[in-house]
Amino acid sequence: MKSQMLTFRPALYLSLFLTGACATTHNLTVHSNPEGATLTTVGTNGDLGLAPVLLIFDDSDLESSRGDDGCYRVRGIEARWRSGAVARMDPISLCHADARHHEVTLERPDEAPDLKVDLQFAHDLRAADMDAHRRAQGNRTQYSPQQTPTKPNGPPASSGPAARSR
């Protein structure tokens, strides 16, 4: 029984590896500038969260949306900042089908009022993220091995004053 398990295990690992290697997905990271806009899908108003977000699409789902130019078209996204400023990208084109990771940035309109509100919110988000990272790092044990100084090549140097000759 044990020998059957030993031969079965490598076959299982190989099949898992090959399945993972053949996984055909496209990743889309959606950013906002400034950071922290609330992202929703156009048409369904599905809440995606605060930018940046990562969306994952299967190739089989994308294939039906491929245009004559070879680009995939996916449902658009709307960004809404704390100030009420809104930007929309609809549809989103994912070109370079051989690339598996795509990024887009929704830019806050220049003419929208209260830019300071959005910049402050982005600053607060970044500060909270850095604070959480610091706390997580503080819970880790830091290890620094003692370093042994190396001995210099050549004869040892005298540690006292030089001898005088008479």
PDB file of C-alpha atoms in Angstrom:
ATOM      1  CA  MET A   1       0.000   0.000   0.000  1.00  0.00           C
ATOM      2  CA  LYS A   2       2.803   2.389   0.917  1.00  0.00           C
ATOM      3  CA  SER A   3       4.609   1.790  -2.389  1.00  0.00           C
ATOM      4  CA  GLN A   4       1.381   2.533  -4.285  1.00  0.00           C
ATOM      5  CA  MET A   5       1.116   5.859  -2.440  1.00  0.00           C
ATOM      6  CA  LEU A   6       4.735   6.684  -3.257  1.00  0.00           C
ATOM      7  CA  THR A   7       4.137   6.178  -6.985  1.00  0.00           C
ATOM      8  CA  PHE A   8       0.771   7.932  -6.890  1.00  0.00           C
ATOM      9  CA  ARG A   9       2.081  11.068  -5.168  1.00  0.00           C
ATOM     10  CA  PRO A  10       4.500  12.181  -7.938  1.00  0.00           C
ATOM     11  CA  ALA A  11       1.786  11.605 -10.543  1.00  0.00           C
ATOM     12  CA  LEU A  12      -0.597  13.756  -8.507  1.00  0.00           C
ATOM     13  CA  TYR A  13       1.981  16.538  -8.169  1.00  0.00           C
ATOM     14  CA  LEU A  14       2.747  16.395 -11.885  1.00  0.00           C
ATOM     15  CA  SER A  15      -0.923  16.643 -12.832  1.00  0.00           C
ATOM     16  CA  LEU A  16      -1.437  19.567 -10.439  1.00  0.00           C
ATOM     17  CA  PHE A  17       1.612  21.305 -11.891  1.00  0.00           C
ATOM     18  CA  LEU A  18       0.464  20.804 -15.477  1.00  0.00           C
ATOM     19  CA  THR A  19      -3.058  21.953 -14.655  1.00  0.00           C
ATOM     20  CA  GLY A  20      -1.671  25.084 -13.017  1.00  0.00           C
ATOM     21  CA  ALA A  21       0.708  25.708 -15.897  1.00  0.00           C
ATOM     22  CA  CYS A  22      -2.171  25.542 -18.364  1.00  0.00           C
ATOM     23  CA  ALA A  23      -4.405  27.859 -16.365  1.00  0.00           C
ATOM     24  CA  THR A  24      -5.493  30.570 -18.740  1.00  0.00           C
ATOM     25  CA  THR A  25      -6.509  33.679 -16.930  1.00  0.00           C
ATOM     26  CA  HIS A  26      -5.951  37.363 -17.405  1.00  0.00           C
ATOM     27  CA  ASN A  27      -5.421  39.669 -14.436  1.00  0.00           C
ATOM     28  CA  LEU A  28      -6.555  43.276 -14.541  1.00  0.00           C
ATOM     29  CA  THR A  29      -5.359  45.655 -11.841  1.00  0.00           C
ATOM     30  CA  VAL A  30      -7.497  48.783 -11.684  1.00  0.00           C
ATOM     31  CA  HIS A  31      -5.879  51.829 -10.070  1.00  0.00           C
ATOM     32  CA  SER A  32      -7.221  55.288  -9.397  1.00  0.00           C
ATOM     33  CA  ASN A  33      -5.318  58.550  -9.306  1.00  0.00           C
ATOM     34  CA  PRO A  34      -5.404  59.675  -6.563  1.00  0.00           C
ATOM     35  CA  GLU A  35      -5.668  56.324  -4.791  1.00  0.00           C
ATOM     36  CA  GLY A  36      -8.716  55.271  -2.856  1.00  0.00           C
ATOM     37  CA  ALA A  37     -11.611  55.834  -5.239  1.00  0.00           C
ATOM     38  CA  THR A  38     -14.540  53.459  -4.778  1.00  0.00           C
ATOM     39  CA  LEU A  39     -14.767  51.257  -7.866  1.00  0.00           C
ATOM     40  CA  THR A  40     -18.008  49.846  -9.256  1.00  0.00           C
ATOM     41  CA  THR A  41     -18.860  47.968 -12.437  1.00  0.00           C
ATOM     42  CA  VAL A  42     -20.740  49.974 -15.037  1.00  0.00           C
ATOM     43  CA  GLY A  43     -24.260  48.719 -15.598  1.00  0.00           C
ATOM     44  CA  THR A  44     -24.522  46.540 -12.501  1.00  0.00           C
ATOM     45  CA  ASN A  45     -23.087  48.942  -9.902  1.00  0.00           C
ATOM     46  CA  GLY A  46     -21.310  45.945  -8.378  1.00  0.00           C
ATOM     47  CA  ASP A  47     -19.028  47.227  -5.614  1.00  0.00           C
ATOM     48  CA  LEU A  48     -15.406  46.271  -6.284  1.00  0.00           C
ATOM     49  CA  GLY A  49     -13.937  48.103  -3.289  1.00  0.00           C
ATOM     50  CA  LEU A  50     -11.313  50.816  -2.997  1.00  0.00           C
ATOM     51  CA  ALA A  51      -8.705  51.147  -5.728  1.00  0.00           C
ATOM     52  CA  PRO A  52      -6.468  49.419  -6.464  1.00  0.00           C
ATOM     53  CA  VAL A  53      -8.336  46.148  -7.087  1.00  0.00           C
ATOM     54  CA  LEU A  54      -7.345  42.968  -8.910  1.00  0.00           C
ATOM     55  CA  LEU A  55      -9.866  41.355 -11.258  1.00  0.00           C
ATOM     56  CA  ILE A  56      -9.299  37.877 -12.709  1.00  0.00           C
ATOM     57  CA  PHE A  57     -10.875  36.726 -15.984  1.00  0.00           C
ATOM     58  CA  ASP A  58     -10.852  33.225 -17.519  1.00  0.00           C
ATOM     59  CA  ASP A  59      -9.832  33.080 -21.163  1.00  0.00           C
ATOM     60  CA  SER A  60     -12.997  31.124 -21.933  1.00  0.00           C
ATOM     61  CA  ASP A  61     -15.084  34.042 -20.651  1.00  0.00           C
ATOM     62  CA  LEU A  62     -13.012  36.599 -22.553  1.00  0.00           C
ATOM     63  CA  GLU A  63     -12.973  34.816 -25.905  1.00  0.00           C
ATOM     64  CA  SER A  64     -16.519  35.899 -26.787  1.00  0.00           C
ATOM     65  CA  SER A  65     -15.549  39.549 -26.267  1.00  0.00           C
ATOM     66  CA  ARG A  66     -12.500  39.555 -28.552  1.00  0.00           C
ATOM     67  CA  GLY A  67     -12.648  42.288 -31.177  1.00  0.00           C
ATOM     68  CA  ASP A  68     -11.255  42.300 -34.723  1.00  0.00           C
ATOM     69  CA  ASP A  69      -8.142  44.003 -33.349  1.00  0.00           C
ATOM     70  CA  GLY A  70      -7.457  41.024 -31.050  1.00  0.00           C
ATOM     71  CA  CYS A  71      -8.278  42.950 -27.877  1.00  0.00           C
ATOM     72  CA  TYR A  72     -10.729  41.666 -25.308  1.00  0.00           C
ATOM     73  CA  ARG A  73     -13.481  44.048 -24.180  1.00  0.00           C
ATOM     74  CA  VAL A  74     -14.686  43.798 -20.573  1.00  0.00           C
ATOM     75  CA  ARG A  75     -17.402  45.616 -18.679  1.00  0.00           C
ATOM     76  CA  GLY A  76     -16.449  49.147 -17.741  1.00  0.00           C
ATOM     77  CA  ILE A  77     -15.560  50.482 -14.323  1.00  0.00           C
ATOM     78  CA  GLU A  78     -16.520  53.702 -12.610  1.00  0.00           C
ATOM     79  CA  ALA A  79     -14.387  55.414  -9.966  1.00  0.00           C
ATOM     80  CA  ARG A  80     -15.974  57.709  -7.397  1.00  0.00           C
ATOM     81  CA  TRP A  81     -13.763  59.716  -5.066  1.00  0.00           C
ATOM     82  CA  ARG A  82     -14.715  61.054  -1.621  1.00  0.00           C
ATOM     83  CA  SER A  83     -15.217  64.523  -3.093  1.00  0.00           C
ATOM     84  CA  GLY A  84     -17.871  63.188  -5.467  1.00  0.00           C
ATOM     85  CA  ALA A  85     -15.614  63.341  -8.535  1.00  0.00           C
ATOM     86  CA  VAL A  86     -16.376  60.547 -11.007  1.00  0.00           C
ATOM     87  CA  ALA A  87     -14.387  58.940 -13.827  1.00  0.00           C
ATOM     88  CA  ARG A  88     -15.505  56.093 -16.061  1.00  0.00           C
ATOM     89  CA  MET A  89     -13.800  53.729 -18.477  1.00  0.00           C
ATOM     90  CA  ASP A  90     -16.313  51.743 -20.523  1.00  0.00           C
ATOM     91  CA  PRO A  91     -15.532  49.318 -22.018  1.00  0.00           C
ATOM     92  CA  ILE A  92     -12.034  48.363 -20.892  1.00  0.00           C
ATOM     93  CA  SER A  93      -9.833  46.925 -23.641  1.00  0.00           C
ATOM     94  CA  LEU A  94      -7.337  44.222 -22.747  1.00  0.00           C
ATOM     95  CA  CYS A  95      -4.895  44.144 -25.634  1.00  0.00           C
ATOM     96  CA  HIS A  96      -1.766  42.039 -26.121  1.00  0.00           C
ATOM     97  CA  ALA A  97      -3.491  38.715 -25.496  1.00  0.00           C
ATOM     98  CA  ASP A  98      -0.118  37.080 -24.823  1.00  0.00           C
ATOM     99  CA  ALA A  99       0.269  39.333 -21.769  1.00  0.00           C
ATOM    100  CA  ARG A 100      -1.532  37.883 -18.790  1.00  0.00           C
ATOM    101  CA  HIS A 101      -1.434  40.953 -16.565  1.00  0.00           C
ATOM    102  CA  HIS A 102      -3.032  44.243 -17.529  1.00  0.00           C
ATOM    103  CA  GLU A 103      -3.281  47.534 -15.648  1.00  0.00           C
ATOM    104  CA  VAL A 104      -5.508  50.565 -16.079  1.00  0.00           C
ATOM    105  CA  THR A 105      -5.729  53.792 -14.111  1.00  0.00           C
ATOM    106  CA  LEU A 106      -8.853  55.899 -13.801  1.00  0.00           C
ATOM    107  CA  GLU A 107      -7.772  59.530 -13.522  1.00  0.00           C
ATOM    108  CA  ARG A 108      -9.739  62.011 -11.428  1.00  0.00           C
ATOM    109  CA  PRO A 109     -11.092  64.781 -13.663  1.00  0.00           C
ATOM    110  CA  ASP A 110      -9.014  67.969 -13.346  1.00  0.00           C
ATOM    111  CA  GLU A 111     -12.104  70.177 -13.334  1.00  0.00           C
ATOM    112  CA  ALA A 112     -13.768  68.351 -10.404  1.00  0.00           C
ATOM    113  CA  PRO A 113     -13.862  70.387  -7.166  1.00  0.00           C
ATOM    114  CA  ASP A 114     -12.370  69.487  -3.763  1.00  0.00           C
ATOM    115  CA  LEU A 115      -9.148  67.847  -4.905  1.00  0.00           C
ATOM    116  CA  LYS A 116      -7.724  68.354  -1.392  1.00  0.00           C
ATOM    117  CA  VAL A 117     -10.385  66.010   0.049  1.00  0.00           C
ATOM    118  CA  ASP A 118      -9.305  63.210  -2.282  1.00  0.00           C
ATOM    119  CA  LEU A 119      -5.594  63.800  -1.757  1.00  0.00           C
ATOM    120  CA  GLN A 120      -6.063  63.736   2.025  1.00  0.00           C
ATOM    121  CA  PHE A 121      -8.033  60.482   1.818  1.00  0.00           C
ATOM    122  CA  ALA A 122      -5.304  58.906  -0.353  1.00  0.00           C
ATOM    123  CA  HIS A 123      -2.697  60.078   2.172  1.00  0.00           C
ATOM    124  CA  ASP A 124      -4.688  58.608   5.075  1.00  0.00           C
ATOM    125  CA  LEU A 125      -5.054  55.278   3.249  1.00  0.00           C
ATOM    126  CA  ARG A 126      -1.336  55.095   2.581  1.00  0.00           C
ATOM    127  CA  ALA A 127      -0.526  55.972   6.212  1.00  0.00           C
ATOM    128  CA  ALA A 128      -2.924  53.292   7.503  1.00  0.00           C
ATOM    129  CA  ASP A 129      -1.400  50.740   5.128  1.00  0.00           C
ATOM    130  CA  MET A 130       2.123  51.596   6.269  1.00  0.00           C
ATOM    131  CA  ASP A 131       1.053  51.407   9.914  1.00  0.00           C
ATOM    132  CA  ALA A 132      -0.491  47.962   9.380  1.00  0.00           C
ATOM    133  CA  HIS A 133       2.691  46.832   7.641  1.00  0.00           C
ATOM    134  CA  ARG A 134       4.826  48.112  10.537  1.00  0.00           C
ATOM    135  CA  ARG A 135       2.638  46.293  13.068  1.00  0.00           C
ATOM    136  CA  ALA A 136       2.871  43.079  11.052  1.00  0.00           C
ATOM    137  CA  GLN A 137       6.645  43.417  10.867  1.00  0.00           C
ATOM    138  CA  GLY A 138       6.813  44.100  14.609  1.00  0.00           C
ATOM    139  CA  ASN A 139       5.272  40.703  15.269  1.00  0.00           C
ATOM    140  CA  ARG A 140       8.081  38.937  13.440  1.00  0.00           C
ATOM    141  CA  THR A 141      11.259  37.828  15.121  1.00  0.00           C
ATOM    142  CA  GLN A 142      14.253  39.602  13.689  1.00  0.00           C
ATOM    143  CA  TYR A 143      17.392  37.493  13.399  1.00  0.00           C
ATOM    144  CA  SER A 144      20.794  38.957  12.727  1.00  0.00           C
ATOM    145  CA  PRO A 145      23.617  36.447  12.906  1.00  0.00           C
ATOM    146  CA  GLN A 146      26.692  37.605  14.770  1.00  0.00           C
ATOM    147  CA  GLN A 147      29.412  38.470  12.340  1.00  0.00           C
ATOM    148  CA  THR A 148      32.905  37.273  13.116  1.00  0.00           C
ATOM    149  CA  PRO A 149      35.538  39.787  12.116  1.00  0.00           C
ATOM    150  CA  THR A 150      38.076  38.371   9.726  1.00  0.00           C
ATOM    151  CA  LYS A 151      41.773  38.538  10.534  1.00  0.00           C
ATOM    152  CA  PRO A 152      43.836  40.696   8.211  1.00  0.00           C
ATOM    153  CA  ASN A 153      46.476  39.032   6.068  1.00  0.00           C
ATOM    154  CA  GLY A 154      50.082  39.657   6.980  1.00  0.00           C
ATOM    155  CA  PRO A 155      51.936  40.071  10.257  1.00  0.00           C
ATOM    156  CA  PRO A 156      50.065  41.331  13.298  1.00  0.00           C
ATOM    157  CA  ALA A 157      50.358  45.048  13.892  1.00  0.00           C
ATOM    158  CA  SER A 158      51.860  46.286  17.120  1.00  0.00           C
ATOM    159  CA  SER A 159      49.312  47.716  19.480  1.00  0.00           C
ATOM    160  CA  GLY A 160      51.731  49.936  21.409  1.00  0.00           C
ATOM    161  CA  PRO A 161      53.874  52.931  20.484  1.00  0.00           C
ATOM    162  CA  ALA A 162      56.692  52.339  18.044  1.00  0.00           C
ATOM    163  CA  ALA A 163      60.025  51.440  19.649  1.00  0.00           C
ATOM    164  CA  ARG A 164      62.788  54.052  19.429  1.00  0.00           C
ATOM    165  CA  SER A 165      66.216  53.114  18.338  1.00  0.00           C
ATOM    166  CA  ARG A 166      69.261  54.656  20.036  1.00  0.00           C
TER     167      ARG A 166
END
